[in-house]
GROMACS .gro file of C-alpha atoms in nm:
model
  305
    1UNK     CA    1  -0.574  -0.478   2.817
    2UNK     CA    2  -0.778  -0.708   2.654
    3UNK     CA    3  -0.698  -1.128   2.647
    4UNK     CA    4  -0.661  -1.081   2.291
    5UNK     CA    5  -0.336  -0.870   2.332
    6UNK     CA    6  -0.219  -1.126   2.602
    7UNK     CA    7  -0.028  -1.314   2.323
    8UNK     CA    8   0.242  -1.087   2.129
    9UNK     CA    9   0.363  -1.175   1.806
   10UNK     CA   10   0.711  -1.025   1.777
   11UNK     CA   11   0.839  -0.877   1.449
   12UNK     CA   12   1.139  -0.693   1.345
   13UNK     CA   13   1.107  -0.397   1.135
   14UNK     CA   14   1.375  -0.355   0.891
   15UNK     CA   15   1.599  -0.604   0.675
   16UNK     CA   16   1.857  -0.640   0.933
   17UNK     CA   17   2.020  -0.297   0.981
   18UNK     CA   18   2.185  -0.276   1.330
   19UNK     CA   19   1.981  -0.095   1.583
   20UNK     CA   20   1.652  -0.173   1.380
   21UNK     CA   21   1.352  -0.166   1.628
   22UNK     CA   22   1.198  -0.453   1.758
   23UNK     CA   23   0.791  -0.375   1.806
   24UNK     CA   24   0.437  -0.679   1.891
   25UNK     CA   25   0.123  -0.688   1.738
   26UNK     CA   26  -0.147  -0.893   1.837
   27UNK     CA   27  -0.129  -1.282   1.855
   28UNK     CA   28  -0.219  -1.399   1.469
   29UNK     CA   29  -0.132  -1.070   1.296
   30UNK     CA   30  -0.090  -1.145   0.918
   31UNK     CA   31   0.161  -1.009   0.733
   32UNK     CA   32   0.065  -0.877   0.357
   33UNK     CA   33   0.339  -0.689   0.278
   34UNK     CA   34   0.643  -0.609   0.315
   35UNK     CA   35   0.884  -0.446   0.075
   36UNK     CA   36   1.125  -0.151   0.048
   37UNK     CA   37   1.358   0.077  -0.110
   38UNK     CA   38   1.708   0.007  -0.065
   39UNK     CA   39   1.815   0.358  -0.059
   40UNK     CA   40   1.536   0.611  -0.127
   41UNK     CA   41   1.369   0.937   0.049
   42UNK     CA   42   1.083   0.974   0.232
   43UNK     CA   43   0.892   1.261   0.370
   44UNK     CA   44   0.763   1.189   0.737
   45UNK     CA   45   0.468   1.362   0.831
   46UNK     CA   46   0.531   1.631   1.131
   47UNK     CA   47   0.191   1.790   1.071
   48UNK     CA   48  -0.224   1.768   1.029
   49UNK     CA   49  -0.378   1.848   0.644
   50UNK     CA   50  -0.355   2.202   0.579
   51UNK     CA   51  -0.374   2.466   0.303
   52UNK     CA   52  -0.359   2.177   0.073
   53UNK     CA   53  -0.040   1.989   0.156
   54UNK     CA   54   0.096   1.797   0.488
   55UNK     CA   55   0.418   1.934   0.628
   56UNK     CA   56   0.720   1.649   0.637
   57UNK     CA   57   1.031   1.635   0.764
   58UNK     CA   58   1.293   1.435   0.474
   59UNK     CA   59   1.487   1.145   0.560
   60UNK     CA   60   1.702   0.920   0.346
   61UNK     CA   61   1.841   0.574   0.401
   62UNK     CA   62   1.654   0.235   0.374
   63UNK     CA   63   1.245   0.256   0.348
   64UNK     CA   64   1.093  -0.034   0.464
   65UNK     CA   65   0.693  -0.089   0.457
   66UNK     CA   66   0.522  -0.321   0.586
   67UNK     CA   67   0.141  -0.398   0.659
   68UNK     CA   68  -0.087  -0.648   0.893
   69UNK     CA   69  -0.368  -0.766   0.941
   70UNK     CA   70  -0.511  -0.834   1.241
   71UNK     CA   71  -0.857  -1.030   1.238
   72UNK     CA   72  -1.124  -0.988   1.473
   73UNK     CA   73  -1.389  -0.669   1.576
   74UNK     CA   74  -1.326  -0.629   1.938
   75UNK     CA   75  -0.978  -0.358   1.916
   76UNK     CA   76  -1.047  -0.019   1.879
   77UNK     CA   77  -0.790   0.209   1.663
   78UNK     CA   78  -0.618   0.330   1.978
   79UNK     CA   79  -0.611  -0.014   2.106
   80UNK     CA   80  -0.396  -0.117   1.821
   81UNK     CA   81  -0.167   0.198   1.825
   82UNK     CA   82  -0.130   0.237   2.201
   83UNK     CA   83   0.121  -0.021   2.268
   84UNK     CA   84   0.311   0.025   1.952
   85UNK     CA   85   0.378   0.378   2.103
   86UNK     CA   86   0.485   0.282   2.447
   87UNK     CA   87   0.759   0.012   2.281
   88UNK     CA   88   0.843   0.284   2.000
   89UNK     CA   89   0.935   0.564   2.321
   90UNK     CA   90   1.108   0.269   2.532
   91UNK     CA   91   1.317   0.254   2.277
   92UNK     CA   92   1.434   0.613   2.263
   93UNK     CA   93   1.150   0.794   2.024
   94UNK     CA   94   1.015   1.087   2.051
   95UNK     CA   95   0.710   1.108   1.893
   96UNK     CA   96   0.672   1.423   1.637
   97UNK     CA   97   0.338   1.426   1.567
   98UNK     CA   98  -0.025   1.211   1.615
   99UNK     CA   99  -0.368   1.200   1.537
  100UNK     CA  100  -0.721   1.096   1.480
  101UNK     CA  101  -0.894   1.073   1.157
  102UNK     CA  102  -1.044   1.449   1.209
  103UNK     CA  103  -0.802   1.603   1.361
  104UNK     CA  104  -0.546   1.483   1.060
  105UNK     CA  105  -0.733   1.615   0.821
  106UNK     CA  106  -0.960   1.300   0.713
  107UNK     CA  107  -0.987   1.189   0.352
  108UNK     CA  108  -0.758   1.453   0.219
  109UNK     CA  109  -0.461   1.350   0.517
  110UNK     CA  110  -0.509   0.982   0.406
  111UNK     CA  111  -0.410   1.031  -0.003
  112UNK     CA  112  -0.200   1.272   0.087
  113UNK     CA  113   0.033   1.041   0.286
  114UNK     CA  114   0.224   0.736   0.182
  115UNK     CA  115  -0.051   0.430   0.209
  116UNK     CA  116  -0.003   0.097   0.115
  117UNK     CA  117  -0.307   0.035  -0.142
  118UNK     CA  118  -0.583  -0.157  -0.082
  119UNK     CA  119  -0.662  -0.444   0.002
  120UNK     CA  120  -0.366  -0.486   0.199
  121UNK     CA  121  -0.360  -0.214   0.399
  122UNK     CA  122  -0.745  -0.080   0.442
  123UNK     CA  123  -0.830   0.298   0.578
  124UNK     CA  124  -1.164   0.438   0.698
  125UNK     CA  125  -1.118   0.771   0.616
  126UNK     CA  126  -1.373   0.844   0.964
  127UNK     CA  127  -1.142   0.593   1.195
  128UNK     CA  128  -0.805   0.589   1.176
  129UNK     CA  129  -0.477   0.693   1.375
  130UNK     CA  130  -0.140   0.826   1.283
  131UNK     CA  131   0.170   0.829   1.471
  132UNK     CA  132   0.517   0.937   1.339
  133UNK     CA  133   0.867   0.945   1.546
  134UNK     CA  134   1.228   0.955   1.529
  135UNK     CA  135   1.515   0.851   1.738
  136UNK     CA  136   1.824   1.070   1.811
  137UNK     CA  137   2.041   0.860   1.570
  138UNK     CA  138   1.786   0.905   1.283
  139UNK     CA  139   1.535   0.651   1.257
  140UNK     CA  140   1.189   0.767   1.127
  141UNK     CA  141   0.947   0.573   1.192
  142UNK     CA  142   0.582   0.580   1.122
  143UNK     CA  143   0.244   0.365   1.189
  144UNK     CA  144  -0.100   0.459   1.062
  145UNK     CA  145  -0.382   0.171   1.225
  146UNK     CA  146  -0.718   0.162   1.110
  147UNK     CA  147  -0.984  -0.123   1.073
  148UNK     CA  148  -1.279  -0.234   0.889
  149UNK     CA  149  -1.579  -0.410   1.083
  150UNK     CA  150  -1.422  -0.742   1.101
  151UNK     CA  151  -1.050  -0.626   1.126
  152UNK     CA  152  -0.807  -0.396   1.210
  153UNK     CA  153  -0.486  -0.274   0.971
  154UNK     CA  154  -0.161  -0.145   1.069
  155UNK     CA  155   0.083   0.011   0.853
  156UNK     CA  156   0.439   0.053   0.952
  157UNK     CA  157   0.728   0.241   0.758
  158UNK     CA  158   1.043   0.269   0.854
  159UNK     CA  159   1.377   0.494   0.738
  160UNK     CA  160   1.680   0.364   0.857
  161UNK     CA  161   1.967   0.612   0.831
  162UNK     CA  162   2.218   0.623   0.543
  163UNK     CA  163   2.500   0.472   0.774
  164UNK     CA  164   2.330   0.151   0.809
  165UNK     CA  165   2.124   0.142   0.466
  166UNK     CA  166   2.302   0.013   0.136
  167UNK     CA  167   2.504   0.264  -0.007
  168UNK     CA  168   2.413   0.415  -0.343
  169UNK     CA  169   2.672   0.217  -0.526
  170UNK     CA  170   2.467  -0.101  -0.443
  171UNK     CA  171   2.201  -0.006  -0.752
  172UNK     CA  172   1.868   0.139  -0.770
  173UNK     CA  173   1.579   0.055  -0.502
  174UNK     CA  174   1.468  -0.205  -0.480
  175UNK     CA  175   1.094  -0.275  -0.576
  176UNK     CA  176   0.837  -0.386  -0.316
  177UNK     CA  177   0.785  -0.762  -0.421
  178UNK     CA  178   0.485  -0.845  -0.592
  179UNK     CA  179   0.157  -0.860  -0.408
  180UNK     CA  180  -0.063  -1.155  -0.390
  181UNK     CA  181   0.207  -1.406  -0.326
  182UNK     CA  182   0.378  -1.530  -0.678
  183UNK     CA  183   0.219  -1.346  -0.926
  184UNK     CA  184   0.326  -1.529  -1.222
  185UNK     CA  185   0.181  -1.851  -1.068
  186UNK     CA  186  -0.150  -1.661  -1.039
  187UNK     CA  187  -0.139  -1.559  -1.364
  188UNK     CA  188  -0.054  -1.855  -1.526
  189UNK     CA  189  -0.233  -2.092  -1.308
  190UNK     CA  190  -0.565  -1.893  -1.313
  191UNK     CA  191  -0.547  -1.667  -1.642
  192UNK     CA  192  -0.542  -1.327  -1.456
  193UNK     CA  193  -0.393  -1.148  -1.161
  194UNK     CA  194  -0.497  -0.863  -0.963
  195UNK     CA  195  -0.230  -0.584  -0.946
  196UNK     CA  196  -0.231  -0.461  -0.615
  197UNK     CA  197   0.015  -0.246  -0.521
  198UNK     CA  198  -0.085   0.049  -0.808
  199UNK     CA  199  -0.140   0.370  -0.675
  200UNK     CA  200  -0.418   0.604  -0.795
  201UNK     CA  201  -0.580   0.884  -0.584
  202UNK     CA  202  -0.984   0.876  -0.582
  203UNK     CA  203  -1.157   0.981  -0.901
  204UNK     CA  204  -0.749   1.017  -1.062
  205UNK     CA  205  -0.610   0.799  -1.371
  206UNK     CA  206  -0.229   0.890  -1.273
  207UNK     CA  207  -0.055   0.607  -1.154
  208UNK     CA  208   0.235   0.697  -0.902
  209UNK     CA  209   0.567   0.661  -0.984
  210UNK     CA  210   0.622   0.344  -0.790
  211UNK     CA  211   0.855   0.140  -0.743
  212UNK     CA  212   0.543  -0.121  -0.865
  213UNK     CA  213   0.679  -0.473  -0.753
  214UNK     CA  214   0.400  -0.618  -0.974
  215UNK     CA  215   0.477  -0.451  -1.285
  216UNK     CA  216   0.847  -0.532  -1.258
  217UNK     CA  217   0.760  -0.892  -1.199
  218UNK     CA  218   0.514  -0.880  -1.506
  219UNK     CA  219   0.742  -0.710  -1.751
  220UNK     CA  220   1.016  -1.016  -1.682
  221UNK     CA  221   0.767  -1.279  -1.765
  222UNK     CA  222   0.657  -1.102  -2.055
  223UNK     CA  223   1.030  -1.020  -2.132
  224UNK     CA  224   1.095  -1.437  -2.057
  225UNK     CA  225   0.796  -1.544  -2.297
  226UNK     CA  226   0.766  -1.368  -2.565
  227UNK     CA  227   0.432  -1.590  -2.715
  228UNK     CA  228   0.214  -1.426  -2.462
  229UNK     CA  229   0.070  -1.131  -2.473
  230UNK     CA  230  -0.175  -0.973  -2.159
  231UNK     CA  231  -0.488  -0.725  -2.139
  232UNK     CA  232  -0.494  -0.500  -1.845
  233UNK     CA  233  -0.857  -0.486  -1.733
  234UNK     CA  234  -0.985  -0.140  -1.501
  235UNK     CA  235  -1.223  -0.187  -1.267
  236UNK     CA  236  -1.416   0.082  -1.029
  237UNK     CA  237  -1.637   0.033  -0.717
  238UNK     CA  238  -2.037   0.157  -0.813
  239UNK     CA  239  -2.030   0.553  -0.688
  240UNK     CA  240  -2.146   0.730  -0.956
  241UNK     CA  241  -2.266   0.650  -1.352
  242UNK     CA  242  -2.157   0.334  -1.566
  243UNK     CA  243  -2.045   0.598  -1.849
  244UNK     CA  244  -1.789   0.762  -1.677
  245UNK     CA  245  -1.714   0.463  -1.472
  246UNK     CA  246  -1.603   0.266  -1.765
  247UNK     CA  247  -1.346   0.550  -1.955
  248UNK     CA  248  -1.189   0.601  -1.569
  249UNK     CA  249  -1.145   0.235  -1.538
  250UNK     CA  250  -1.010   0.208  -1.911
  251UNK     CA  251  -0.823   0.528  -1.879
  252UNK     CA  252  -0.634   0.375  -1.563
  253UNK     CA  253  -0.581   0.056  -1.763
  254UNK     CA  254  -0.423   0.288  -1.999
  255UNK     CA  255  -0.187   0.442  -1.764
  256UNK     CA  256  -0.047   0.094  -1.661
  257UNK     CA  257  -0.012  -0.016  -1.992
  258UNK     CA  258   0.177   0.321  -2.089
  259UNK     CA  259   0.444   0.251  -1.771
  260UNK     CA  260   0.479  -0.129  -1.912
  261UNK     CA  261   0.585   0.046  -2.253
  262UNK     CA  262   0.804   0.308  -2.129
  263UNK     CA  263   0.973   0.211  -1.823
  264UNK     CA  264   0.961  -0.180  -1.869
  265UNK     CA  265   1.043  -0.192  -2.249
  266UNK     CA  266   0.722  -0.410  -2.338
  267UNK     CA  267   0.616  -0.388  -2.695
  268UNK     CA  268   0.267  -0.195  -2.736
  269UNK     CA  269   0.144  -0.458  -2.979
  270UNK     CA  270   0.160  -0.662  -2.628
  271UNK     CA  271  -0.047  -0.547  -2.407
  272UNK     CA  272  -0.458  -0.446  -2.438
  273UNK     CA  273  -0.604  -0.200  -2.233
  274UNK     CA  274  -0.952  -0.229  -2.143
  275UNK     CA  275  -1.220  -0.094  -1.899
  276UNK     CA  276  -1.548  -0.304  -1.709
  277UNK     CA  277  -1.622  -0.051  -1.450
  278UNK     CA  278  -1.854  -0.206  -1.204
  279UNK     CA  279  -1.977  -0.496  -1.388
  280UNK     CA  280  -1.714  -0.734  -1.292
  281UNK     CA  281  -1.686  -0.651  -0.898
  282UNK     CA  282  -1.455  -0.860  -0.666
  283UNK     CA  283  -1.641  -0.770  -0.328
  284UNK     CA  284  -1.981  -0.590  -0.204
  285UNK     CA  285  -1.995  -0.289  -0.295
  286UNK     CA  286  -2.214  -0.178   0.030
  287UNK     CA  287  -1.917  -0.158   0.250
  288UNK     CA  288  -1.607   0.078   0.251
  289UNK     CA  289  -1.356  -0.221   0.195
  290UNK     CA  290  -1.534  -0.392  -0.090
  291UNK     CA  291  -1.551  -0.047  -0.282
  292UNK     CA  292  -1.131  -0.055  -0.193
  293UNK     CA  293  -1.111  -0.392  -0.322
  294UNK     CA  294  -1.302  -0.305  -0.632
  295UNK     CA  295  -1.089  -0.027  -0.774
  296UNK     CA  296  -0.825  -0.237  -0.951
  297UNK     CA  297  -0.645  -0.334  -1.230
  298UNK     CA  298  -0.556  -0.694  -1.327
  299UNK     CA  299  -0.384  -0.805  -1.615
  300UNK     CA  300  -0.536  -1.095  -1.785
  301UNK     CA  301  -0.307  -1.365  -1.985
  302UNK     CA  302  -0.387  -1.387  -2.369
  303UNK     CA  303  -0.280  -1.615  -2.599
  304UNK     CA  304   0.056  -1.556  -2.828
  305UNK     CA  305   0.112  -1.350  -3.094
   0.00000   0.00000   0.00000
């Protein structure tokens, strides 16, 4: 094993439920996110990409997710996944299914799957493992590890069973926290935020039904100061034509404003929707992760009403 693995970084998965599993990741693994779902479902994948769908097996109790960062160009995928494996079966799971990128089913396996969005949890859709497992009491447990050229990503989610989860009297899940640290700070402090955790598939302006920490932390400051008022701002990596780039970008600006209005309660008069495109791009667009880090949506803070 290489010296970097020498030093382990423990971490426990899980918000305290008895029995949660303990697993290591490389010395200096950072942590970007972790949030969960009180008490919530979750399909774990049994199965590679076929006839348009991956096969699951349901589970319901606690969902945890979590995903690191772990810097540095000399681990391969299997490197990273290996020993996560070996502790995961030491500690009475049987693996269900795994994989390799191909073998999966590629792109369409990756958005069809539960993924953390980019930037904090980064997939090449041409190197990256998946491993799901369960233990005899219930746990499911799943880890998808990928990397870029200077890093590698792992993604962990966890189900712990109903007996040890919240029950449903305790209220509705609970919504990931807010990426990028305190959002409201960056959004005051700096004038806009990038929304991270939104979900839309490639070339799609459907955003997922969440939970969306972010948006749930946005509509309570809006809710808290009613002077302001906020534009959300698309933005797209530079495949294809500025024309179409722009209405997807505005179009997906559209579909966050529209869950703001309907779900959050936020007055339409509010909230701007607008589209750049390319034009305004976070990253390079010549690699795979700076196209990831493009596609977003930040909300910008206007003056009041």
């Amino acid at each position: 094993m290489r010296a970097t693995l020498a030093v382990l970084l423990a971490l426990t998965l899980g918000a305290g439920p008895a029995g949660a599993v303990d697993l290591t990741l490389p010395a200096g693994a950072q942590q970007l996110v972790h949030g969960g779902s009180a008490l919530d479902s979750y399909g774990v994948p049994t199965g590679p990409y076929t006839q348009a769908s991956v096969p699951t097996r349901p589970v319901e109790g606690r969902v945890d997710r979590q995903a690191w960062r772990i810097e540095g160009d000399d681990l391969t995928t299997l490197q990273l996944l290996a020993p996560l494996r070996a502790q995961l079966q030491d500690d009475g799971y049987d693996v269900l299914f795994q994989c390799k990128d191909t073998a999966c089913g590629g792109f369409d396996f990756r958005f069809a799957i539960d993924v953390i969005p980019a930037p904090d949890m980064y997939v090449d859709v041409r190197n990256y493992r998946f491993l799901s497992a369960m233990r005899g009491d219930g746990d499911g447990i799943t880890l998808l590890v990928s990397r870029s050229r200077t890093a590698g990503f792992v993604q962990v989610i966890r189900v712990a069973p109903p007996d040890r989860a919240p029950t449903a009297d305790a209220g509705p899940p609970i919504a990931a926290p807010a990426p990028e640290g305190d959002l409201v700070a960056r959004l005051t402090g700096a004038g806009h935020v990038v929304l991270r955790d939104l979900d839309f598939r490639t070339g799609a302006d459907t955003l997922g039904p969440g939970p969306h920490g972010s948006l749930e932390t946005l509509a309570g400051f809006l809710k808290s100061n009613p002077e302001y008022r906020i534009a959300l701002v698309g933005h797209t990596d530079t495949v294809g034509a500025l024309a179409p780039n722009i209405d997807l970008s505005r179009r997906r600006a559209a579909a966050v404003r529209a869950r703001l209005i309907e779900r959050h309660g936020i007055a339409p008069d509010r909230i701007d929707a607008e589209g750049m495109a390319y034009l305004a791009p976070a990253a390079s667009n010549l690699t795979q992760e700076g196209r990831e880090t493009n596609r977003r949506v930040e909300a910008v803070l206007l003056s009041g009403r």
